CSV table of C-alpha atoms in Angstrom, one decimal:
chain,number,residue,atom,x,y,z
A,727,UNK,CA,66.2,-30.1,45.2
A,728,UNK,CA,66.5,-26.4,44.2
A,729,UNK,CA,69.5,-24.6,45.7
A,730,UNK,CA,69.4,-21.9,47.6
A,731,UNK,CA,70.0,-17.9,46.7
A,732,UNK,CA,73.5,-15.8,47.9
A,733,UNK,CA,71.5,-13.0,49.5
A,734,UNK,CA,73.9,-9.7,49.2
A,735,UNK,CA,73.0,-7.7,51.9
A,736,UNK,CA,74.1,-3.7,52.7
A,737,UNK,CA,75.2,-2.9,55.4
A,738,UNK,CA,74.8,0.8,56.9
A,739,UNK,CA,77.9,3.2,56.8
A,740,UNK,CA,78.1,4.7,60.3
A,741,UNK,CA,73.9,5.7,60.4
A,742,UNK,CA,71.0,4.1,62.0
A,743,UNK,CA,69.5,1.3,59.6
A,744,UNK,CA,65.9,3.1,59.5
A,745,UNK,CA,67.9,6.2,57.5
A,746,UNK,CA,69.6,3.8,54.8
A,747,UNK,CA,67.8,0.3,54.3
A,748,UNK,CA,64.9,-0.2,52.6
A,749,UNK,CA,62.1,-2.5,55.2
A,750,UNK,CA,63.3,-5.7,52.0
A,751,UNK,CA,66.9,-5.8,53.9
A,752,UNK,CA,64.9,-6.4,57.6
A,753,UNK,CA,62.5,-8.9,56.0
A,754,UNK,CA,65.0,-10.5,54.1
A,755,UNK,CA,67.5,-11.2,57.1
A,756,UNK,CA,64.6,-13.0,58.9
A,757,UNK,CA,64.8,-15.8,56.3
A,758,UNK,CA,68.2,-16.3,56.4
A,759,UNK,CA,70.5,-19.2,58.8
A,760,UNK,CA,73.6,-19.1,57.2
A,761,UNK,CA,75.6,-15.9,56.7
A,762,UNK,CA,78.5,-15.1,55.2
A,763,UNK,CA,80.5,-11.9,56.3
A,764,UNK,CA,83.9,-10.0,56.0
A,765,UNK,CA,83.9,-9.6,60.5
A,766,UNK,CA,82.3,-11.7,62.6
A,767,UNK,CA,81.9,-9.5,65.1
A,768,UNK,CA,80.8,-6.3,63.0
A,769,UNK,CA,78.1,-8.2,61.6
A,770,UNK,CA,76.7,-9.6,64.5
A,771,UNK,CA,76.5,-6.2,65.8
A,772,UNK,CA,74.6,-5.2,62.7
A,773,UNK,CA,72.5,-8.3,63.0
A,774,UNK,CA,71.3,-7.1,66.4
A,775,UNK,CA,71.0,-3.3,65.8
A,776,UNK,CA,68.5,-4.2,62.6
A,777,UNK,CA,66.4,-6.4,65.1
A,778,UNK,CA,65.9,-9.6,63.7
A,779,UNK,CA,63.6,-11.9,65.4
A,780,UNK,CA,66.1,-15.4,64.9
A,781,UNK,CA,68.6,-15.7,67.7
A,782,UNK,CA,72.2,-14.7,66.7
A,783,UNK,CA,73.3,-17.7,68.4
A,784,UNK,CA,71.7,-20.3,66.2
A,785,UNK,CA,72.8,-18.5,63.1
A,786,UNK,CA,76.1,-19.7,61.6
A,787,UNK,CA,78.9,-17.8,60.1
A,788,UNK,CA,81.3,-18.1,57.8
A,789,UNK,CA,83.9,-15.3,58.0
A,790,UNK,CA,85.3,-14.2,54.5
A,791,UNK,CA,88.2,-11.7,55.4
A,792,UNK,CA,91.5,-10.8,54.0
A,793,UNK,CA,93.1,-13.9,56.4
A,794,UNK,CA,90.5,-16.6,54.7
A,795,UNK,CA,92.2,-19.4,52.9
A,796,UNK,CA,91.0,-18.8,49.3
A,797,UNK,CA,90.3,-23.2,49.5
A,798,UNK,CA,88.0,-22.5,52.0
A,799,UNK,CA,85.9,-19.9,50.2
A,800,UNK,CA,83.7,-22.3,48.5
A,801,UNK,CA,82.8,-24.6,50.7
A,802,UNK,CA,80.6,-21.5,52.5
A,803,UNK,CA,78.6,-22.2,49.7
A,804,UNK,CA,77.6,-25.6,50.7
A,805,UNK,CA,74.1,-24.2,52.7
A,806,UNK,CA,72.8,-23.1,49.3
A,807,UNK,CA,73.9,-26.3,47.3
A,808,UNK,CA,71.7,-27.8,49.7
A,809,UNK,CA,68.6,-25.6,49.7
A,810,UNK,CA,69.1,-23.2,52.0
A,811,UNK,CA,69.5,-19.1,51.7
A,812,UNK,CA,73.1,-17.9,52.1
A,813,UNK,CA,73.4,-13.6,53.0
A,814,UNK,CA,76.5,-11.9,52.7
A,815,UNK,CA,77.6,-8.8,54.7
A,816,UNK,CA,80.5,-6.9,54.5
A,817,UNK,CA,82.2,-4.1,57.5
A,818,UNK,CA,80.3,-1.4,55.8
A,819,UNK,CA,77.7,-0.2,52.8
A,820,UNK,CA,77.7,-2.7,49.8
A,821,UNK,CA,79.1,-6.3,49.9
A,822,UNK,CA,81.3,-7.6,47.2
A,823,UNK,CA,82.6,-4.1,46.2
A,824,UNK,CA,86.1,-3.2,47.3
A,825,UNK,CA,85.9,-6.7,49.6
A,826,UNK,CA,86.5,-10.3,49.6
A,827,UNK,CA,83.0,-11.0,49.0
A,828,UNK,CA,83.2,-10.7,45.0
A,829,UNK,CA,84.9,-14.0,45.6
A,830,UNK,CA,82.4,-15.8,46.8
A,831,UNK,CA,79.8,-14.0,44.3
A,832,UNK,CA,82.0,-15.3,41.9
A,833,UNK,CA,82.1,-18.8,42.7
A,834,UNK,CA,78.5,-18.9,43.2
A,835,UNK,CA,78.0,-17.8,39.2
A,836,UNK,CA,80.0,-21.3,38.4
A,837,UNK,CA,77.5,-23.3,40.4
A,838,UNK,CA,74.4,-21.9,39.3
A,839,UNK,CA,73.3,-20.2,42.2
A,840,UNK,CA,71.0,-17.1,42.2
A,841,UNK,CA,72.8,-13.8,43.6
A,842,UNK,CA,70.4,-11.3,44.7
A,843,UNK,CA,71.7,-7.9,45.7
A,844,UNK,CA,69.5,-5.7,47.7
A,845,UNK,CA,69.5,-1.9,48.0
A,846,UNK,CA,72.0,-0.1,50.3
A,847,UNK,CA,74.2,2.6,50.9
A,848,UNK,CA,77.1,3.1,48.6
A,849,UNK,CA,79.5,6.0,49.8
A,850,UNK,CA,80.8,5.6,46.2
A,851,UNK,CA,77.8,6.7,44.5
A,852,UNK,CA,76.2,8.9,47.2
A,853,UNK,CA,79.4,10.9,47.1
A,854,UNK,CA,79.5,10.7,43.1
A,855,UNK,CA,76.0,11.8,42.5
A,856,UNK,CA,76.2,15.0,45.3
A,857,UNK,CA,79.1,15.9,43.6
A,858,UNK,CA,78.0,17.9,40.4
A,859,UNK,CA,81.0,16.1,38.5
A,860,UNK,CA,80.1,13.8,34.9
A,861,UNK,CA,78.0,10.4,36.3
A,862,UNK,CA,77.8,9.4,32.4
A,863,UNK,CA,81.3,8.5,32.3
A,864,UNK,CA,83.2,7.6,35.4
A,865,UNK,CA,86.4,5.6,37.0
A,866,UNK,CA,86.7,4.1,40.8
A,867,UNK,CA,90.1,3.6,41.5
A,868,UNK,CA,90.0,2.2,45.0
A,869,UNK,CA,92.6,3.3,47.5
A,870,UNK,CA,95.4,5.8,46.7
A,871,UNK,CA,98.7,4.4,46.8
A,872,UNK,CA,100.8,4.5,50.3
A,873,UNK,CA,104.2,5.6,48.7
A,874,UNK,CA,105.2,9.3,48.1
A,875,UNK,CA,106.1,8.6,44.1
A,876,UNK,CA,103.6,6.4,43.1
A,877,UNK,CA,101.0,9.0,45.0
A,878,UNK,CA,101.9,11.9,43.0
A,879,UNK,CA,101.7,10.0,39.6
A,880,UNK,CA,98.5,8.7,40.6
A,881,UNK,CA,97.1,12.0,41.7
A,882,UNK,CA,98.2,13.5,38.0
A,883,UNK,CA,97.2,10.7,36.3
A,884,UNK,CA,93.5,11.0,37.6
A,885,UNK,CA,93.6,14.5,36.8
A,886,UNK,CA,94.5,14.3,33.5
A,887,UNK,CA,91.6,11.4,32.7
A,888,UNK,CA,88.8,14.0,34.3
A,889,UNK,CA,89.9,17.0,33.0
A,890,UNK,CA,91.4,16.3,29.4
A,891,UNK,CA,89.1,13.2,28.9
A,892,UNK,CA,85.8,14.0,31.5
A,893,UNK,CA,86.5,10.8,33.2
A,894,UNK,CA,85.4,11.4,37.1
A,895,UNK,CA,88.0,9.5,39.3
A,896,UNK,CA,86.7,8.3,42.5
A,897,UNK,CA,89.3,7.0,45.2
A,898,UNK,CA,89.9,6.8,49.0
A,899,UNK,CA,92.7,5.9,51.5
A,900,UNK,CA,92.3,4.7,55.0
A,901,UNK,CA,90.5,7.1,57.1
A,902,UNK,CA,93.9,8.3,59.4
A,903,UNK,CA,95.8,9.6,56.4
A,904,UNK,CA,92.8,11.8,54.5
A,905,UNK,CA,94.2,14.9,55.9
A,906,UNK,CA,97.5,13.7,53.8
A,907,UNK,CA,95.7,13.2,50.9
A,908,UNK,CA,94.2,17.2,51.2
A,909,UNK,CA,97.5,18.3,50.9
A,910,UNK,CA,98.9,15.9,48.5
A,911,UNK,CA,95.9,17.3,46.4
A,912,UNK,CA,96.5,20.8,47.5
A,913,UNK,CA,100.3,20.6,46.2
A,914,UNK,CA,100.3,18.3,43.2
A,915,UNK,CA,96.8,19.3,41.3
A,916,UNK,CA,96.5,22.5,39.7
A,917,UNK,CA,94.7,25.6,41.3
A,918,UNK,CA,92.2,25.1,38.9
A,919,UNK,CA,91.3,21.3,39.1
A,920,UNK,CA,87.2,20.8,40.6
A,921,UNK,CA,87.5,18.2,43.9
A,922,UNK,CA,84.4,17.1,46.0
A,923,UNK,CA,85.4,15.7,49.5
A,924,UNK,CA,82.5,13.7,50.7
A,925,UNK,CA,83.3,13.1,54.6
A,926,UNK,CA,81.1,10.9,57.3
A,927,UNK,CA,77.8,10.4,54.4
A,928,UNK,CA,74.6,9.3,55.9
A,929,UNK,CA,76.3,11.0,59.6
A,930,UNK,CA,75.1,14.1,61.2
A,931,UNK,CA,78.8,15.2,60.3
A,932,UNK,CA,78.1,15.1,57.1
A,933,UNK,CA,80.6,17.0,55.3
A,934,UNK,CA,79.7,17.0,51.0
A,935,UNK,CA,81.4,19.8,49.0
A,936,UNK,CA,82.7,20.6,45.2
A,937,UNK,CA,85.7,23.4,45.0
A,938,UNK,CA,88.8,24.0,43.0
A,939,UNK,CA,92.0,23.2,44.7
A,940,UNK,CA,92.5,26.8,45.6
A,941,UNK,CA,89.5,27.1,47.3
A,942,UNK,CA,90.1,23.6,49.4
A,943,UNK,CA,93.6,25.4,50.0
A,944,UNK,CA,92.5,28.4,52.4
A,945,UNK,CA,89.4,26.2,54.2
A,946,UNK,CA,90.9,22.8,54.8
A,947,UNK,CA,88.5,21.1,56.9
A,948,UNK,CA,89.7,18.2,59.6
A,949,UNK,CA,89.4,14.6,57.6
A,950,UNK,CA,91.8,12.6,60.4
A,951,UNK,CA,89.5,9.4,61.6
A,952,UNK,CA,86.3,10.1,59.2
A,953,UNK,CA,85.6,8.2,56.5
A,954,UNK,CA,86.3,9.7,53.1
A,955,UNK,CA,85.8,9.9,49.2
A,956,UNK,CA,87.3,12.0,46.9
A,957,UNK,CA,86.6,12.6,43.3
A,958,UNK,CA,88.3,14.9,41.1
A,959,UNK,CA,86.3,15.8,38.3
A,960,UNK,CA,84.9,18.0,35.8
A,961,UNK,CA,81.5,19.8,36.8
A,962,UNK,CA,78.6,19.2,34.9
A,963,UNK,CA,77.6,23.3,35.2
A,964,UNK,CA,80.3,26.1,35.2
A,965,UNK,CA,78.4,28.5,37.7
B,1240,UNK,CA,68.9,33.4,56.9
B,1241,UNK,CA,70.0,30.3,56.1
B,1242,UNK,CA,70.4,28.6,53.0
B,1243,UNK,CA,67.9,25.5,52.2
B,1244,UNK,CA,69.0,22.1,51.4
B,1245,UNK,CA,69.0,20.4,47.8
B,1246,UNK,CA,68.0,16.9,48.9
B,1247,UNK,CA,69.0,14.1,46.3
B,1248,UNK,CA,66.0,12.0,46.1
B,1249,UNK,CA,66.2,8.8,44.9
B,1250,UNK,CA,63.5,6.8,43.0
B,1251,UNK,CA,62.4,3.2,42.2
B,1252,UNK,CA,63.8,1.1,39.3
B,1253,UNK,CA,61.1,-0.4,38.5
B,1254,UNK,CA,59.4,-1.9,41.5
B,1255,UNK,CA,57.6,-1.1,44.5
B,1256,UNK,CA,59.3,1.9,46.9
B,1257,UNK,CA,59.3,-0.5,49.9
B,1258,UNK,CA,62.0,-2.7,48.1
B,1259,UNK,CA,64.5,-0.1,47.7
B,1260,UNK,CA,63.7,2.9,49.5
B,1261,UNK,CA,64.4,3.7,53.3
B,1262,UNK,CA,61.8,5.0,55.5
B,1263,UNK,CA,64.1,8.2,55.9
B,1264,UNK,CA,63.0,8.8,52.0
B,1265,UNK,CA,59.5,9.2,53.1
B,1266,UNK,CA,59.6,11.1,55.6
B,1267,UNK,CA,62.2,13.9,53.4
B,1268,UNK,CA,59.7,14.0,50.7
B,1269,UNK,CA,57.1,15.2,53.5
B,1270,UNK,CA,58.5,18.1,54.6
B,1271,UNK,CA,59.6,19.5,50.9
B,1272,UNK,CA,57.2,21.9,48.6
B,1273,UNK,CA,59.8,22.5,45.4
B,1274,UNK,CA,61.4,19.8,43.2
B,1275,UNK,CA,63.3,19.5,40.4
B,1276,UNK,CA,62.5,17.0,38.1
B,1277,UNK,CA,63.5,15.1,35.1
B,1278,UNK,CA,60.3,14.3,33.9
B,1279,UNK,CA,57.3,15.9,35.6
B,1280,UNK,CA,54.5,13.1,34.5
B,1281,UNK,CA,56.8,10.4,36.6
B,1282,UNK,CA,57.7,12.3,39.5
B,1283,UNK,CA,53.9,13.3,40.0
B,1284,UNK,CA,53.2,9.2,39.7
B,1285,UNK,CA,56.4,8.4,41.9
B,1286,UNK,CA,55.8,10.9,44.3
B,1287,UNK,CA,52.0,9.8,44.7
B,1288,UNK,CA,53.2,5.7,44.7
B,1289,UNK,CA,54.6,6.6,48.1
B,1290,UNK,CA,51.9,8.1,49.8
B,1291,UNK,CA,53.2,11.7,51.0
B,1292,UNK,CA,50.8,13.4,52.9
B,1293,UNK,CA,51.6,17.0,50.8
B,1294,UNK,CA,48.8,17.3,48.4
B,1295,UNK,CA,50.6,16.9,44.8
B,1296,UNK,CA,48.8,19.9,43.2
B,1297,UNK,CA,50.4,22.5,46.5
B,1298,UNK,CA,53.8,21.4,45.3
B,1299,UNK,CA,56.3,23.1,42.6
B,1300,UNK,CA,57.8,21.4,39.9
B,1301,UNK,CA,60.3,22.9,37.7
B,1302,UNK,CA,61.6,20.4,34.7
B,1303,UNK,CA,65.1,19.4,34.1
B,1304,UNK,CA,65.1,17.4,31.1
B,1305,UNK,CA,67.0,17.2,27.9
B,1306,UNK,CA,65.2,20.2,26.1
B,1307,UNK,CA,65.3,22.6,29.5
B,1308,UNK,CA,67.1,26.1,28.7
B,1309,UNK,CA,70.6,25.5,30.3
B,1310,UNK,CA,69.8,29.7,31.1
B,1311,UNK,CA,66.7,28.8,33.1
B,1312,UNK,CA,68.6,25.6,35.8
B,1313,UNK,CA,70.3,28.4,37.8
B,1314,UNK,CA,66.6,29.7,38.9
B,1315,UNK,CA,65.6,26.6,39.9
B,1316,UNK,CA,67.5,27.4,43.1
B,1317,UNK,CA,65.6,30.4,44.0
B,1318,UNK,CA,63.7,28.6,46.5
B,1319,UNK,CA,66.9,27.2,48.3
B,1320,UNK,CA,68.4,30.8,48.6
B,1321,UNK,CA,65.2,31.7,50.1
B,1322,UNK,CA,65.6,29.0,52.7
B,1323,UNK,CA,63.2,26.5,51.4
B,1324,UNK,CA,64.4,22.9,50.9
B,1325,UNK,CA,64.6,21.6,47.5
B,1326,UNK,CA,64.2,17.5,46.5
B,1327,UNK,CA,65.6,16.4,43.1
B,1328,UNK,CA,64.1,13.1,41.5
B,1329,UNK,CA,65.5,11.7,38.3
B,1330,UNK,CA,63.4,9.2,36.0
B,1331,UNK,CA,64.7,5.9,37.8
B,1332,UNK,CA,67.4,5.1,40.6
B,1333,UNK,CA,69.9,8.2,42.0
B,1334,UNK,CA,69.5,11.1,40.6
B,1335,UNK,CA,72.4,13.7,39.6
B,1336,UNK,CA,74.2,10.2,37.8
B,1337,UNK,CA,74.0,10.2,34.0
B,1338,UNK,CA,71.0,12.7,33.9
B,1339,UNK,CA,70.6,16.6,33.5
B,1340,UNK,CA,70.6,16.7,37.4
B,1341,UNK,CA,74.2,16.9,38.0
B,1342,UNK,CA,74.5,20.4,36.5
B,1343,UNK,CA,72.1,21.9,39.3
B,1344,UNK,CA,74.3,19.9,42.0
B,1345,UNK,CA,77.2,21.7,40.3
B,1346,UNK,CA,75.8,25.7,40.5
B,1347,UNK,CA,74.5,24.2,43.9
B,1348,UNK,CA,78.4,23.8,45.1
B,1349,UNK,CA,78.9,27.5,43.8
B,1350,UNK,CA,76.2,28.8,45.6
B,1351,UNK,CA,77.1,27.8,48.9
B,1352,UNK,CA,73.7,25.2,48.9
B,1353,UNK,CA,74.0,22.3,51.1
B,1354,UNK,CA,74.1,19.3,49.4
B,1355,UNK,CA,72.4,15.8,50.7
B,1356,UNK,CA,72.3,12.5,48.9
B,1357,UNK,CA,69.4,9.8,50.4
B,1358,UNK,CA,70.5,6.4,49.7
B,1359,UNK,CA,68.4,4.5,46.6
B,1360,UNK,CA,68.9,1.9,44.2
B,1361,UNK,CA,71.7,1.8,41.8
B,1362,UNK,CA,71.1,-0.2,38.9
B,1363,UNK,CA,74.7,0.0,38.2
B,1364,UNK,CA,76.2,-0.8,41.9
B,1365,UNK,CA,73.7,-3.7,42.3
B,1366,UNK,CA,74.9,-5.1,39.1
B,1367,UNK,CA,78.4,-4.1,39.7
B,1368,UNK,CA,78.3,-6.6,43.4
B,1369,UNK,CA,76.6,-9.0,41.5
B,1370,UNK,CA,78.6,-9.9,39.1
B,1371,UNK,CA,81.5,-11.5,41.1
B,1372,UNK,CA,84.5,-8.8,38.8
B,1373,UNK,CA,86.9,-6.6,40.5
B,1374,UNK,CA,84.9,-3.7,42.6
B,1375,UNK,CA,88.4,-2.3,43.5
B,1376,UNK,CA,88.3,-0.7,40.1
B,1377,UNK,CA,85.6,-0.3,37.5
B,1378,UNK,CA,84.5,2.3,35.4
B,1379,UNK,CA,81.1,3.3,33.9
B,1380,UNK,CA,80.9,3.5,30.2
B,1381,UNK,CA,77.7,5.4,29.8
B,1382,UNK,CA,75.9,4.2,26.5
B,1383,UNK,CA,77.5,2.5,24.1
B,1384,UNK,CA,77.8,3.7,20.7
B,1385,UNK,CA,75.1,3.7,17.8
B,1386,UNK,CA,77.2,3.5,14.9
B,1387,UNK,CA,78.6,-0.4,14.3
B,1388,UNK,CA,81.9,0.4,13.9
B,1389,UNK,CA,82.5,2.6,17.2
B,1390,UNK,CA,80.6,0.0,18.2
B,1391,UNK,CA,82.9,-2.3,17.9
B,1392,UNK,CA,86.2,-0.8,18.7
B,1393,UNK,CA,84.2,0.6,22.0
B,1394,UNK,CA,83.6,-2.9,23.0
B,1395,UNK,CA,87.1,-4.2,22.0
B,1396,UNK,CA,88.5,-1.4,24.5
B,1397,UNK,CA,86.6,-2.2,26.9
B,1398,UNK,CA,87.8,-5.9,27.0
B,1399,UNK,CA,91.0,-4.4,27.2
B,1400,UNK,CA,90.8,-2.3,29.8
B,1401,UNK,CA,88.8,-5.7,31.7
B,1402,UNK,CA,90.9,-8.4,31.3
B,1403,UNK,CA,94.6,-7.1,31.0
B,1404,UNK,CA,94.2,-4.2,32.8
B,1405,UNK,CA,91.5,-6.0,35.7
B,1406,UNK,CA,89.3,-2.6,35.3
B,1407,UNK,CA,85.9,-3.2,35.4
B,1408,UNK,CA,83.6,-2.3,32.5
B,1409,UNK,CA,80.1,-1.0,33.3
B,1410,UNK,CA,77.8,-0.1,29.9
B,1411,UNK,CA,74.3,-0.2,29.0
B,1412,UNK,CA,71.8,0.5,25.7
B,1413,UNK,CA,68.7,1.7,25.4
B,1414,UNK,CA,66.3,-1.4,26.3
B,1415,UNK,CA,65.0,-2.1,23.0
B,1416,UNK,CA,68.7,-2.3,21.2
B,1417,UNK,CA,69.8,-4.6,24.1
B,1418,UNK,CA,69.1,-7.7,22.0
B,1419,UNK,CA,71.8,-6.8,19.5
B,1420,UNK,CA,74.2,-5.9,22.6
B,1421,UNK,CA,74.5,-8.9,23.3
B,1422,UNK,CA,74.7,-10.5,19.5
B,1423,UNK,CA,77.7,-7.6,19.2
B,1424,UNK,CA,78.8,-9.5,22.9
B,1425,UNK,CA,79.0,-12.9,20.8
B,1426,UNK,CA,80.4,-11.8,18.2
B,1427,UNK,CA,83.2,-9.5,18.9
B,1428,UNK,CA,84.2,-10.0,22.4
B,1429,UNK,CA,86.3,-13.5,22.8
B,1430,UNK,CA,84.9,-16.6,23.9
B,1431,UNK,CA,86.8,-16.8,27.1
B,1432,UNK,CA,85.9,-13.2,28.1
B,1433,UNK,CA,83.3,-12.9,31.1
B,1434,UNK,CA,80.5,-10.9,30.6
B,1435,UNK,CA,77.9,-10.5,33.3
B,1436,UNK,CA,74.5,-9.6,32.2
B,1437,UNK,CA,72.2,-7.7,34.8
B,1438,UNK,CA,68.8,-7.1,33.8
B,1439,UNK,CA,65.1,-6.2,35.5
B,1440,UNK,CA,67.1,-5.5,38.7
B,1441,UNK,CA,64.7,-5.3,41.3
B,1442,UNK,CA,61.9,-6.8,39.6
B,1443,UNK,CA,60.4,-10.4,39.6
B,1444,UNK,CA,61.5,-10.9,36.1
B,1445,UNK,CA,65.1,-9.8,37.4
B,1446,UNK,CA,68.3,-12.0,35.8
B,1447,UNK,CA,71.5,-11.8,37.0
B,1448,UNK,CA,74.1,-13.8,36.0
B,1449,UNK,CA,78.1,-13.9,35.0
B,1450,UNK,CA,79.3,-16.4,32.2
B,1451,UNK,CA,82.2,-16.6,29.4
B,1452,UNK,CA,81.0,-14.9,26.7
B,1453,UNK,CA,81.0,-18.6,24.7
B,1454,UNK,CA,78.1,-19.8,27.3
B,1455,UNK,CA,76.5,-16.8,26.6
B,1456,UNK,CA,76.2,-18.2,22.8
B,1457,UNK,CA,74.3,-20.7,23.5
B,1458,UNK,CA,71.9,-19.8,26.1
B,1459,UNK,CA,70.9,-15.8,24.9
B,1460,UNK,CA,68.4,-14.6,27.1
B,1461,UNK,CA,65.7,-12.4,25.6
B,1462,UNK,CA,66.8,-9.0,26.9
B,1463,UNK,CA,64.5,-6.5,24.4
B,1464,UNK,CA,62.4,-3.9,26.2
B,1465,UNK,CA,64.6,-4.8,29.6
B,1466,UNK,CA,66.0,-2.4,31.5
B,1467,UNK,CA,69.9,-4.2,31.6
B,1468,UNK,CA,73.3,-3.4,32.6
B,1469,UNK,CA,76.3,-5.0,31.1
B,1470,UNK,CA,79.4,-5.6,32.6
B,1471,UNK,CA,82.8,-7.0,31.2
B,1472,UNK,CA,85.3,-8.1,33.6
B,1473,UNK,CA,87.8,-10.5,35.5
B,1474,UNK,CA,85.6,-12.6,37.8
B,1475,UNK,CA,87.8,-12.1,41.7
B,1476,UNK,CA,87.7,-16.1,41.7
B,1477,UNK,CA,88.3,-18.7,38.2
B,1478,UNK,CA,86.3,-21.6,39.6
């Protein structure tokens, strides 16, 4: 018997599904029984909003979220040992970046099964791309670190590997504390360093934007609550 | 009056727009008369493969390729500052990332344009979730090197940075070099080192798959003339 393929299937990032998925995603998700998915009760809502035509209720689910055994995780694989297609969904935009999904992607490269990613939103590269900075060479460092020392250093650190060596450093931090990381950027980077904030993408709220730190200084806009990435980098144009 | 929008316009990778484009694409490339373009010949054919209703000949190119006068990219703006909406389209996937377009985003910034990204296929991000490594931290690499011996040590720094340091390690080559790519994998890279080989993303012909670079030895797939990304890293899971 030929085993099934892992699906990995993009979720939207706030926006209807019409203005970020490609018609594959909703033709996909019709052929598919057995999901996998970071929330069970995000992705059922997703389910529904993209219309499929299968009843939610006689799909199953296997949730994959920070609380998961690590034991468990391959036994989600079973469906596709036997045959059958397997999708994976994560909260928001790409599964298996930044999520416990790259787990089960992992596992599924040991057992021979297909992974097939399809075309979605990633905030990472939508912000990256509208932000002028050096997409030849670039770093995403995930979240910025909670604690006030470790911050700072990190903040320097990422400025130093995009100005002195072109590197653009993408990172984020939970959506309640962006306005903290504005001013951490404000006071630790110099005047002089190029930042893009890239606020609600894909929303009508839409906030993209490439300054130095002096600029960001004198029109701070409200991040509190709206999802966020910022990249320090080094513009690809001095205008 | 206001200011016109520079809409990021992503292209296909290779196969057909439905696949990885959302209908919102479509319906931005109908209501814009000016684009940028990094190659004119393939944006005529790419904007033509998805039907706009615009007559191609009634539309205004300007080329941003390698040999275009860095002088001549701040004009190409004109029509935004005159409140006409512009569309960018790079040769394949999002533009603005490791082509000439990130340096019109950049003067873009400066001039007060509003910047919008549409969301596309990333060879690199579908690889990237695919491959089962760390997405809480990677880094793109660009091209690797021509010359053997940068070659080399660019490779050995890499593994590095992959399996001590748990960064992710995103490179490609041009297509027709990607043959010996993958010989240099073999050869310099240790046998227990994971190396996940993306390449025709999107495509029938695609292949996917993570291994240790000693499996890769014995079962090389034929990668010349393929569009591939390579990725060194820690898979999230040791099955």
């Amino acid at each position: 018997m030929s085993k099934g393929t892992l699906f990995l299937i993009p979720c939207t990032i706030g926006s209807s599904p019409e203005l970020v998925l490609p018609s594959s995603v909703f033709e996909v998700v019709n052929q598919i029984d057995f999901y996998v998915v970071e929330n069970l009760r995000s992705a059922r809502r997703f389910l529904s909003s993209i219309k499929i035509s299968t009843k939610i209720d006689d799909l199953t689910f296997y949730e994959l979220g920070k609380h998961t055994q690590e034991s468990d995780i391959p036994s989600f694989l079973n469906p596709a040992l036997e045959g059958k297609n397997i999708g994976l969904i994560s909260e928001a935009g790409l599964p298996a970046v930044a999520d416990p999904g790259g787990k089960l992607v992992a596992i599924a490269h040991g057992r021979g099964i297909t992974v097939k990613p399809l075309t979605g939103p990633s905030s990472l590269m939508l912000a990256l791309m509208s932000s002028g900075f050096n997409g030849q060479n670039f770093r995403f460092r995930g979240y910025i670190p909670k604690e006030r020392g470790d911050r700072i250093s990190f903040l320097k650190d990422m400025e130093t590997e995009a100005t002195k060596r072109g590197v653009s450093q993408i990172f984020m931090d939970t959506p309640f504390r962006n306005d903290h990381v504005l001013e951490d950027c404000i006071l630790h980077l110099s005047p002089k360093t190029f930042l893009n904030i890239s606020a609600d993408i894909t929303l009508q709220t839409e906030l993209i934007k490439t300054m130095p730190v002096e600029q960001w200084k004198t029109q701070k806009p409200p991040l509190k609550k709206r999802p966020t990435v910022f990249i320090i980098g080094r513009p690809e144009y001095l205008y």
